[in-house]
């Protein structure tokens, strides 16, 4: 996919109408991400239930189309996954965007993989990869905070 | 001045870049290189290579002469009084670090003030910040006006009894604003203030005359002047260069080295420690000859026409907003497009073969002030044509189409 096609797809799909934009009600984990080079900002909100399943996830932020679309797609895919699956998906995505030719995660359905592979076009632009990965790193940071004892108690 | 002929001197324009003819509008970042410069590097390494200033064999002497020829050419090009006022550095960044560091050692005291501007590139801020940490000096910022330029009056307003140094850009790499260096220097000198000029954008776009400007230091980036990377020039008035301590220690910069004492070499060797960028210096002579052949007045005129033309085009383009409207400007057009992040703009323009820069252009202070995270910047050089700016405008329109922007 060339970059123009990527842009068209992403903009039509997510840029104009980002999923899960805003602050999740009753979120219990969150983390902020910032890219000082582009000025991209993202704030990821998670609501994990007692089974550590992502009951709700959302983001707020500003930045380029790639970073916003990436956050939008991410929140779509992560919703409903458990914490372990979510982390595995993040790892798979980061691996794909940096070097792997495809996604390998068993936690993603084929159509979900196709959706995520839309972002693979940024691979040829190393300067833009960090735009695509910002929200994903931020998600990990949010999840890791939940591992703290005190946070787990908040879930109840 | 025939642009087609000039453009033919740059081999990169014979290349297809991602199947497109290259529209290169990123010269403020780094200019392309004419064949004479590329060939000179090749020729020097192939047939004439030796280190300079050390050995007495034939090649060493010949290389030293070539190296010193460039120094003389630079002196003439910027009309410096003395050849020894020209110091080669690894870039303008090193030149500015050299000035800040050595003035910090010898000249500045705790509580002294350095006046810079909100237009400064990080390389004319961070070196002074080091002194803010180590010497507890204070840094003041002259503020931009609504046209995003710095006036003499604003400089005057920000001078205090503790101001020891004014360090300012000659030409803003974001708005293209040209600062009144001569007038600022006159004012500064009347109050005993040292003037340092970041000439990275000034040198490729303006006619330089050090004796007329009268500033104390002027930093030049050679790779922005159709020259090789890894090379800069620091012009410094002789009395200052003599007074300041060396910046780096090593071979070539010493006079006599004993176990208990070391004396330093004369100018300019005192500031040229270690093996210098020999091939780059020698090839840079060709860059200067190239510019002299065209005539710097012609360069200025040509670029002024391009900027005026580009400005008109972009002003007419809906949703494009030019950054700043300085009365006196050159070389650079920065802009934002409503609803489209500059990085998306640059990436999409690149698909059409139009190379621009997006980001904060190493000017975070200015972008913060303007309350934008980044901007897009088109900058011109001798090889650009009005057609390049038409293509820029077309590519911007394509970009707007993708984003459904009117």
Coordinates of C-alpha atoms in Angstrom, one line a residue:
Chain A
X1 CA 0.0 0.0 0.0
X2 CA 1.5 3.4 -0.9
X3 CA 1.3 6.2 1.6
X4 CA -1.5 8.1 -0.2
X5 CA -3.7 5.0 -0.1
X6 CA -2.8 4.6 3.6
X7 CA -3.7 8.2 4.3
X8 CA -7.0 7.9 2.4
X9 CA -8.0 4.8 4.2
X10 CA -7.0 6.1 7.6
X11 CA -8.5 9.5 7.2
X12 CA -11.8 8.2 5.9
X13 CA -11.9 5.5 8.5
X14 CA -10.6 7.1 11.6
X15 CA -9.2 10.6 11.1
X16 CA -12.6 12.2 10.5
X17 CA -14.4 10.0 13.0
X18 CA -12.0 8.7 15.6
X19 CA -13.3 5.8 17.8
X20 CA -13.3 6.1 21.5
X21 CA -12.3 9.7 21.7
X22 CA -12.8 11.3 25.0
X23 CA -12.5 10.2 28.7
X24 CA -13.9 6.9 29.7
X25 CA -16.4 7.0 32.5
X26 CA -15.0 5.5 35.7
X27 CA -11.6 4.7 34.1
X28 CA -9.3 3.1 36.6
X29 CA -6.0 3.4 34.8
X30 CA -4.5 6.0 32.5
X31 CA -1.2 7.3 31.2
X32 CA -0.1 10.2 29.1
X33 CA 2.2 10.1 26.1
X34 CA 3.9 13.0 24.5
X35 CA 6.2 13.3 21.5
X36 CA 8.1 16.6 21.9
X37 CA 9.4 16.4 18.4
X38 CA 6.0 16.6 16.7
X39 CA 4.1 17.9 19.6
X40 CA 1.8 14.9 19.6
X41 CA -0.1 14.3 22.8
X42 CA -2.1 11.3 23.8
X43 CA -3.9 10.4 27.1
X44 CA -5.1 6.8 27.2
X45 CA -7.9 5.8 29.7
X46 CA -8.6 2.2 30.6
X47 CA -11.4 0.7 32.5
X48 CA -10.4 -2.8 33.6
X49 CA -12.9 -5.1 35.3
X50 CA -12.3 -7.6 38.1
X51 CA -11.2 -10.2 35.5
X52 CA -8.7 -7.7 34.1
X53 CA -10.6 -7.4 30.9
X54 CA -10.6 -4.1 29.1
X55 CA -14.2 -3.2 29.6
X56 CA -13.7 0.3 28.1
X57 CA -10.8 2.2 26.6
X58 CA -10.6 5.7 25.2
X59 CA -8.1 8.4 24.4
X60 CA -7.8 12.1 24.2
X61 CA -5.1 13.8 22.3
X62 CA -3.9 16.0 19.5
X63 CA -1.4 15.3 16.7
X64 CA -0.9 14.1 13.2
X65 CA -3.4 11.9 11.4
X66 CA -1.2 8.9 11.8
X67 CA -0.9 9.2 15.6
X68 CA -4.6 9.9 16.0
X69 CA -5.7 7.1 13.6
X70 CA -3.3 4.7 15.3
X71 CA -4.8 5.5 18.7
X72 CA -8.3 5.1 17.3
X73 CA -7.6 1.7 15.8
X74 CA -5.8 0.6 18.9
X75 CA -8.7 1.4 21.2
X76 CA -11.1 -0.4 18.9
X77 CA -9.0 -3.6 18.9
X78 CA -8.1 -3.6 22.6
X79 CA -11.6 -3.3 23.9
X80 CA -12.8 -6.6 25.3
X81 CA -9.3 -8.1 25.5
X82 CA -7.8 -9.1 28.8
X83 CA -4.7 -7.4 30.1
X84 CA -2.4 -10.2 29.0
X85 CA -3.9 -10.3 25.5
X86 CA -3.7 -6.5 25.2
X87 CA 0.0 -6.5 26.0
X88 CA 0.6 -9.3 23.6
X89 CA -1.2 -7.4 20.9
X90 CA 0.8 -4.2 21.6
X91 CA 4.0 -6.2 21.4
X92 CA 2.9 -7.8 18.1
X93 CA 2.0 -4.4 16.7
X94 CA 5.3 -2.8 17.8
X95 CA 7.2 -5.7 16.2
X96 CA 5.3 -5.4 13.0
X97 CA 5.7 -1.6 12.7
X98 CA 9.5 -1.9 13.3
X99 CA 10.5 -5.0 11.5
X100 CA 8.2 -8.0 11.2
X101 CA 6.5 -8.5 7.8
X102 CA 3.2 -9.4 9.4
X103 CA 1.2 -9.7 12.6
X104 CA 1.4 -13.0 14.4
X105 CA -0.9 -12.5 17.4
X106 CA -3.5 -15.2 18.0
X107 CA -5.5 -12.7 19.9
X108 CA -6.4 -10.8 16.8
X109 CA -9.0 -12.0 14.2
X110 CA -8.0 -11.9 10.6
X111 CA -10.1 -8.8 9.9
X112 CA -8.6 -7.1 12.9
X113 CA -5.1 -7.8 11.5
X114 CA -6.1 -6.4 8.2
X115 CA -7.3 -3.2 9.8
X116 CA -4.0 -2.9 11.8
X117 CA -1.9 -3.6 8.8
X118 CA -3.2 -0.4 7.3
X119 CA -0.6 1.3 9.4
X120 CA 2.2 -0.8 8.0
X121 CA 2.7 1.9 5.3
X122 CA 4.6 4.1 7.8
X123 CA 7.4 1.5 8.0
X124 CA 9.0 3.1 5.0
X125 CA 9.1 6.4 6.9
X126 CA 11.1 5.7 10.1
X127 CA 10.6 9.3 11.2
X128 CA 6.8 8.7 11.3
X129 CA 7.0 5.3 13.1
X130 CA 7.0 7.1 16.4
X131 CA 3.8 8.8 15.5
X132 CA 2.1 5.4 15.0
X133 CA 3.5 3.9 18.2
X134 CA 3.0 6.7 20.7
X135 CA -0.5 5.6 21.9
X136 CA 0.6 1.9 22.0
X137 CA 3.5 2.7 24.3
X138 CA 1.2 4.8 26.4
X139 CA -1.3 1.9 26.7
X140 CA 1.5 -0.3 28.1
X141 CA 2.4 2.4 30.6
X142 CA -1.2 2.5 31.7
X143 CA -1.5 -1.2 32.0
X144 CA 1.7 -1.5 34.0
X145 CA 0.4 0.9 36.5
X146 CA -2.6 -1.3 37.1
X147 CA -0.2 -4.1 38.3
X148 CA 0.5 -2.1 41.4
X149 CA -1.4 -3.6 44.3
X150 CA -3.2 -0.4 45.2
X151 CA -4.5 0.0 41.8
X152 CA -5.8 -3.6 41.6
X153 CA -7.8 -2.9 44.7
X154 CA -9.4 0.1 42.9
X155 CA -11.0 -2.3 40.4
X156 CA -13.5 -3.5 43.0
Chain B
X1 CA 21.4 34.5 -14.2
X2 CA 20.1 31.5 -16.0
X3 CA 18.5 29.1 -13.6
X4 CA 18.3 26.2 -16.0
X5 CA 22.1 26.4 -16.5
X6 CA 22.6 26.6 -12.7
X7 CA 20.3 23.7 -12.0
X8 CA 22.3 21.6 -14.5
X9 CA 25.3 22.1 -12.3
X10 CA 23.6 20.0 -9.5
X11 CA 23.7 16.3 -10.4
X12 CA 20.9 15.4 -7.9
X13 CA 18.4 17.1 -10.3
X14 CA 19.2 14.4 -12.9
X15 CA 17.9 11.8 -10.5
X16 CA 14.3 10.6 -10.2
X17 CA 13.3 10.6 -6.6
X18 CA 10.6 8.0 -6.1
X19 CA 9.8 8.3 -9.8
X20 CA 9.4 12.1 -9.5
X21 CA 11.5 15.0 -10.6
X22 CA 12.8 16.5 -7.5
X23 CA 11.3 19.7 -6.2
X24 CA 13.8 20.6 -3.5
X25 CA 12.5 23.2 -1.1
X26 CA 14.6 22.3 2.0
X27 CA 17.7 24.3 1.4
X28 CA 17.4 26.1 4.8
X29 CA 18.0 22.6 6.2
X30 CA 20.8 21.8 3.8
X31 CA 21.5 22.8 0.3
X32 CA 22.2 20.5 -2.6
X33 CA 25.8 20.3 -3.9
X34 CA 27.1 21.5 -7.3
X35 CA 29.2 19.1 -9.3
X36 CA 32.3 21.2 -8.8
X37 CA 32.1 20.6 -5.1
X38 CA 31.4 16.9 -5.4
X39 CA 34.2 16.5 -7.9
X40 CA 36.7 18.4 -5.8
X41 CA 36.2 16.1 -2.8
X42 CA 36.7 13.1 -5.1
X43 CA 39.8 14.6 -6.8
X44 CA 41.4 15.6 -3.5
X45 CA 41.0 12.1 -2.1
X46 CA 42.0 10.5 -5.4
X47 CA 45.1 12.5 -6.3
X48 CA 46.1 14.9 -3.7
X49 CA 45.3 13.6 -0.2
X50 CA 47.5 14.4 2.8
X51 CA 46.8 15.8 6.2
X52 CA 47.6 19.5 6.5
X53 CA 49.9 21.6 8.7
X54 CA 52.1 18.8 9.9
X55 CA 54.4 16.9 7.5
X56 CA 56.8 18.6 5.1
X57 CA 56.5 16.2 2.2
X58 CA 55.1 17.4 -1.1
X59 CA 51.5 16.3 -0.7
X60 CA 51.3 17.8 2.8
X61 CA 52.6 21.1 1.7
X62 CA 50.3 21.2 -1.3
X63 CA 47.2 20.2 0.8
X64 CA 48.1 22.8 3.4
X65 CA 48.2 25.5 0.7
X66 CA 44.8 24.4 -0.7
X67 CA 43.4 24.5 2.8
X68 CA 44.7 28.0 3.5
X69 CA 43.5 29.1 0.1
X70 CA 39.9 28.4 1.2
X71 CA 40.5 30.5 4.3
X72 CA 41.6 33.4 2.1
X73 CA 38.5 32.8 -0.1
X74 CA 36.2 32.9 2.9
X75 CA 37.9 36.0 4.2
X76 CA 37.3 37.8 0.9
X77 CA 33.8 36.4 0.6
X78 CA 32.7 37.9 3.9
X79 CA 35.1 40.8 3.8
X80 CA 36.9 40.1 7.0
X81 CA 39.8 42.3 7.8
X82 CA 42.3 39.5 8.5
X83 CA 42.7 36.0 7.2
X84 CA 43.3 34.8 10.8
X85 CA 39.9 35.9 11.8
X86 CA 38.5 32.8 9.9
X87 CA 38.4 29.6 12.0
X88 CA 37.1 26.3 10.6
X89 CA 34.9 24.3 12.8
X90 CA 32.8 21.2 12.4
X91 CA 29.7 23.3 11.8
X92 CA 28.0 26.5 12.8
X93 CA 26.8 24.6 16.0
X94 CA 30.4 24.1 17.0
X95 CA 31.2 27.7 16.1
X96 CA 28.5 29.0 18.5
X97 CA 29.5 26.5 21.2
X98 CA 33.1 27.7 20.9
X99 CA 32.0 31.3 21.3
X100 CA 29.7 30.7 24.2
X101 CA 32.1 28.3 26.0
X102 CA 35.2 30.5 25.7
X103 CA 33.4 33.8 26.5
X104 CA 31.9 31.9 29.4
X105 CA 35.4 31.0 30.7
X106 CA 37.0 34.4 30.2
X107 CA 34.4 37.1 30.1
X108 CA 31.1 36.3 31.8
X109 CA 30.5 36.6 35.5
X110 CA 27.6 35.3 37.6
X111 CA 24.6 37.5 37.1
X112 CA 25.7 38.8 33.7
X113 CA 23.1 38.7 31.0
X114 CA 23.0 37.3 27.5
X115 CA 20.3 38.7 25.2
X116 CA 19.0 36.4 22.6
X117 CA 15.6 36.4 20.7
X118 CA 12.5 34.2 20.4
X119 CA 13.5 33.4 16.9
X120 CA 16.7 31.6 17.8
X121 CA 17.6 28.2 16.6
X122 CA 18.4 25.8 19.5
X123 CA 22.1 26.0 18.6
X124 CA 22.1 29.7 19.6
X125 CA 20.2 29.0 22.8
X126 CA 21.4 25.7 24.3
X127 CA 25.1 26.8 24.4
X128 CA 24.1 29.8 26.5
X129 CA 21.9 27.6 28.6
X130 CA 25.0 25.6 29.6
X131 CA 26.4 28.9 31.0
X132 CA 23.1 29.6 32.7
X133 CA 23.7 26.3 34.6
X134 CA 27.5 26.5 35.1
X135 CA 28.1 30.2 35.5
X136 CA 24.7 31.3 36.7
X137 CA 24.3 33.9 33.9
X138 CA 20.9 35.0 32.9
X139 CA 19.3 34.7 29.4
X140 CA 16.9 37.3 28.3
X141 CA 14.7 37.0 25.2
X142 CA 13.9 39.8 22.8
X143 CA 10.3 39.2 21.8
X144 CA 8.8 38.9 18.3
X145 CA 6.2 41.5 17.1
X146 CA 2.9 40.6 15.3
X147 CA 4.8 40.3 12.0
X148 CA 7.1 37.8 13.7
X149 CA 10.3 39.9 13.4
X150 CA 12.7 41.4 15.9
X151 CA 13.1 45.2 15.8
X152 CA 16.0 47.3 16.9
X153 CA 13.6 49.0 19.4
X154 CA 12.8 45.6 21.0
X155 CA 16.5 44.8 21.4
X156 CA 17.1 48.3 22.9
X157 CA 14.2 47.7 25.4
X158 CA 15.7 44.4 26.6
X159 CA 19.2 45.7 27.2
X160 CA 20.0 46.1 30.9
X161 CA 23.1 47.3 32.7
X162 CA 24.1 43.6 33.1
X163 CA 23.8 42.7 29.4
X164 CA 27.2 41.6 28.2
X165 CA 26.4 39.7 25.0
X166 CA 23.8 39.9 22.3
X167 CA 23.6 36.7 20.4
X168 CA 21.1 36.7 17.5
X169 CA 20.2 35.2 14.2
X170 CA 20.9 37.1 11.0
X171 CA 17.9 35.5 9.2
X172 CA 15.2 33.5 10.9
X173 CA 15.1 29.9 9.7
X174 CA 11.3 29.8 10.3
X175 CA 10.0 33.2 9.2
X176 CA 12.9 34.4 7.0
X177 CA 12.9 37.7 9.0
X178 CA 16.2 39.5 8.5
X179 CA 17.5 41.2 11.7
X180 CA 19.1 44.7 11.5
X181 CA 22.5 43.4 12.5
X182 CA 24.4 46.5 11.7
X183 CA 22.1 48.8 13.7
X184 CA 21.9 46.3 16.6
X185 CA 25.8 46.1 16.6
X186 CA 26.1 49.9 16.6
X187 CA 23.7 50.1 19.6
X188 CA 25.4 47.2 21.4
X189 CA 28.9 48.5 20.9
X190 CA 27.9 52.0 22.2
X191 CA 27.1 50.1 25.5
X192 CA 30.1 47.9 25.4
X193 CA 28.1 44.8 24.5
X194 CA 29.6 41.9 22.4
X195 CA 27.6 40.9 19.4
X196 CA 27.5 37.2 18.2
X197 CA 25.6 36.5 15.0
X198 CA 24.2 33.1 14.0
X199 CA 24.7 33.4 10.3
X200 CA 23.5 29.9 9.2
X201 CA 20.7 31.4 7.1
X202 CA 22.4 34.7 6.5
X203 CA 25.4 33.4 4.7
X204 CA 23.7 31.5 1.9
X205 CA 21.0 34.2 1.3
X206 CA 22.6 37.6 1.9
X207 CA 25.7 39.6 0.9
X208 CA 28.1 39.5 3.8
X209 CA 30.5 42.2 4.9
X210 CA 32.0 41.7 8.3
X211 CA 33.7 45.0 8.4
X212 CA 30.4 46.8 7.6
X213 CA 28.3 44.7 10.0
X214 CA 31.0 45.2 12.6
X215 CA 29.7 42.3 14.7
X216 CA 32.3 40.5 16.9
X217 CA 31.5 36.9 15.9
X218 CA 29.6 35.4 13.0
X219 CA 28.9 31.7 12.6
X220 CA 28.5 30.1 9.2
X221 CA 27.3 26.6 8.2
X222 CA 29.0 25.5 5.0
X223 CA 26.6 22.8 4.0
X224 CA 23.8 25.4 3.7
X225 CA 26.0 27.3 1.2
X226 CA 26.3 24.5 -1.4
X227 CA 29.3 23.1 0.4
X228 CA 30.1 19.9 2.2
X229 CA 28.7 18.7 5.5
X230 CA 30.9 18.6 8.6
X231 CA 32.2 22.1 8.1
X232 CA 31.5 25.5 9.6
X233 CA 33.2 28.8 9.8
X234 CA 33.6 31.0 12.8
X235 CA 34.5 34.6 12.0
X236 CA 35.8 36.4 15.1
X237 CA 37.4 39.8 15.4
X238 CA 41.1 39.3 15.9
X239 CA 41.2 41.0 19.3
X240 CA 38.6 38.6 20.6
X241 CA 40.1 35.4 19.2
X242 CA 43.4 36.4 20.6
X243 CA 42.0 37.1 24.0
X244 CA 39.8 34.0 24.3
X245 CA 41.2 30.7 25.6
X246 CA 41.3 27.7 23.3
X247 CA 38.1 25.6 23.0
X248 CA 39.6 22.2 22.5
X249 CA 43.1 20.8 23.2
X250 CA 45.1 18.5 21.0
X251 CA 47.5 18.4 18.1
X252 CA 47.9 21.4 15.9
X253 CA 46.7 24.0 18.3
X254 CA 49.8 24.2 20.5
X255 CA 53.1 26.1 20.5
X256 CA 55.2 24.3 23.0
X257 CA 54.2 21.4 25.3
X258 CA 56.3 20.6 28.4
X259 CA 55.5 18.5 31.5
X260 CA 54.9 21.6 33.5
X261 CA 53.6 24.1 31.0
X262 CA 51.9 24.4 27.6
X263 CA 51.7 27.4 25.3
X264 CA 49.1 27.6 22.5
X265 CA 49.6 28.3 18.9
X266 CA 48.8 31.5 17.0
X267 CA 45.5 32.2 15.3
X268 CA 43.8 30.5 13.7
X269 CA 45.6 27.3 14.7
X270 CA 44.7 27.9 18.4
X271 CA 41.1 27.0 17.6
X272 CA 41.7 24.2 15.1
X273 CA 42.7 21.3 17.3
X274 CA 43.1 17.8 15.8
X275 CA 42.8 16.8 12.1
X276 CA 40.3 19.1 10.5
X277 CA 37.7 18.3 7.8
X278 CA 40.5 18.8 5.2
X279 CA 38.7 17.6 2.1
X280 CA 35.6 19.6 3.0
X281 CA 37.6 22.8 3.6
X282 CA 39.3 22.3 0.2
X283 CA 36.0 21.6 -1.6
X284 CA 34.3 24.5 0.1
X285 CA 36.5 26.8 -1.9
X286 CA 34.5 25.6 -4.9
X287 CA 31.3 26.5 -3.2
X288 CA 32.5 30.0 -2.7
X289 CA 33.7 30.2 -6.3
X290 CA 30.3 28.9 -7.5
X291 CA 28.5 31.6 -5.5
X292 CA 30.9 34.3 -6.7
X293 CA 30.5 33.2 -10.3
X294 CA 26.7 33.6 -10.1
X295 CA 27.2 36.8 -8.0
X296 CA 25.7 37.1 -4.6
X297 CA 23.6 40.1 -5.7
X298 CA 21.9 37.9 -8.3
X299 CA 21.3 35.2 -5.7
X300 CA 19.6 37.7 -3.4
X301 CA 17.5 39.1 -6.3
X302 CA 16.5 35.6 -7.5
X303 CA 15.5 34.4 -4.1
X304 CA 13.6 37.5 -3.3
X305 CA 11.5 37.0 -6.5
X306 CA 10.9 33.3 -5.5
X307 CA 9.8 34.2 -2.0
X308 CA 7.5 37.0 -3.2
X309 CA 6.0 34.6 -5.8
X310 CA 5.6 31.8 -3.3
X311 CA 4.1 34.1 -0.7
X312 CA 1.5 35.4 -3.2
X313 CA 0.6 31.8 -4.2
X314 CA 0.2 30.6 -0.6
X315 CA -1.7 33.6 0.5
X316 CA -4.3 32.9 -2.2
X317 CA -4.6 29.3 -1.1
X318 CA -7.5 28.8 1.3
X319 CA -6.7 27.2 4.6
X320 CA -3.0 27.9 4.2
X321 CA -1.7 30.3 6.8
X322 CA 1.8 31.8 6.4
X323 CA 3.8 32.3 9.5
X324 CA 4.9 35.9 10.0
X325 CA 5.0 38.8 7.6
X326 CA 8.4 40.4 8.2
X327 CA 9.1 43.5 6.2
X328 CA 12.6 42.4 5.4
X329 CA 12.8 38.7 4.7
X330 CA 14.5 36.1 2.6
X331 CA 14.8 32.4 1.8
X332 CA 12.1 30.9 3.8
X333 CA 8.3 30.4 3.8
X334 CA 6.7 28.6 6.8
X335 CA 3.1 27.8 6.9
X336 CA 0.3 25.7 8.5
X337 CA -2.7 24.2 6.8
X338 CA -5.9 24.3 8.8
X339 CA -6.8 20.9 10.1
X340 CA -3.7 19.1 8.8
X341 CA -0.7 18.4 10.9
X342 CA 2.6 19.6 9.4
X343 CA 4.1 16.1 9.5
X344 CA 1.2 14.8 7.4
X345 CA 1.7 17.7 5.0
X346 CA 5.4 16.9 4.6
X347 CA 4.8 13.2 4.1
X348 CA 2.1 13.7 1.5
X349 CA 4.0 16.4 -0.3
X350 CA 6.9 14.0 -0.5
X351 CA 4.8 11.5 -2.4
X352 CA 4.6 14.2 -5.1
X353 CA 8.3 14.7 -5.1
X354 CA 8.2 18.0 -3.2
X355 CA 10.7 18.0 -0.3
X356 CA 10.0 20.3 2.5
X357 CA 10.6 20.2 6.2
X358 CA 8.0 19.9 8.9
X359 CA 8.5 20.2 12.7
X360 CA 9.6 22.9 15.0
X361 CA 12.8 23.5 12.9
X362 CA 14.9 23.5 16.1
X363 CA 12.9 26.6 17.2
X364 CA 10.6 25.3 20.1
X365 CA 10.6 28.7 21.8
X366 CA 9.1 30.3 18.7
X367 CA 6.5 27.6 18.1
X368 CA 5.5 27.7 21.8
X369 CA 5.0 31.4 21.5
X370 CA 2.9 31.0 18.4
X371 CA 1.0 28.2 20.2
X372 CA 1.6 25.6 17.5
X373 CA 3.4 22.3 17.9
X374 CA 5.0 22.4 14.5
X375 CA 4.9 24.1 11.1
X376 CA 5.7 23.2 7.4
X377 CA 8.6 25.1 5.8
X378 CA 9.5 25.6 2.2
X379 CA 12.9 27.2 1.7
X380 CA 14.7 28.1 -1.6
X381 CA 18.1 28.1 -3.1
X382 CA 19.8 29.2 -6.3
X383 CA 18.4 26.2 -8.2
X384 CA 14.8 26.8 -7.5
X385 CA 12.3 28.2 -10.0
X386 CA 8.8 29.7 -9.8
X387 CA 7.7 26.3 -11.3
X388 CA 8.9 24.6 -8.1
X389 CA 6.6 26.9 -6.1
X390 CA 3.7 26.1 -8.4
X391 CA 4.4 22.4 -7.8
X392 CA 4.4 23.1 -4.0
X393 CA 1.1 24.8 -4.3
X394 CA -0.3 21.9 -6.4
X395 CA 1.0 19.3 -3.9
X396 CA -0.6 21.3 -1.1
X397 CA -3.9 21.2 -3.0
X398 CA -3.6 17.4 -3.4
X399 CA -2.9 17.1 0.3
X400 CA -6.0 19.2 1.1
X401 CA -8.1 16.9 -1.2
X402 CA -7.0 13.8 0.8
X403 CA -8.1 15.5 4.0
X404 CA -11.3 16.9 2.4
X405 CA -10.1 20.3 3.3
X406 CA -11.3 23.3 1.1

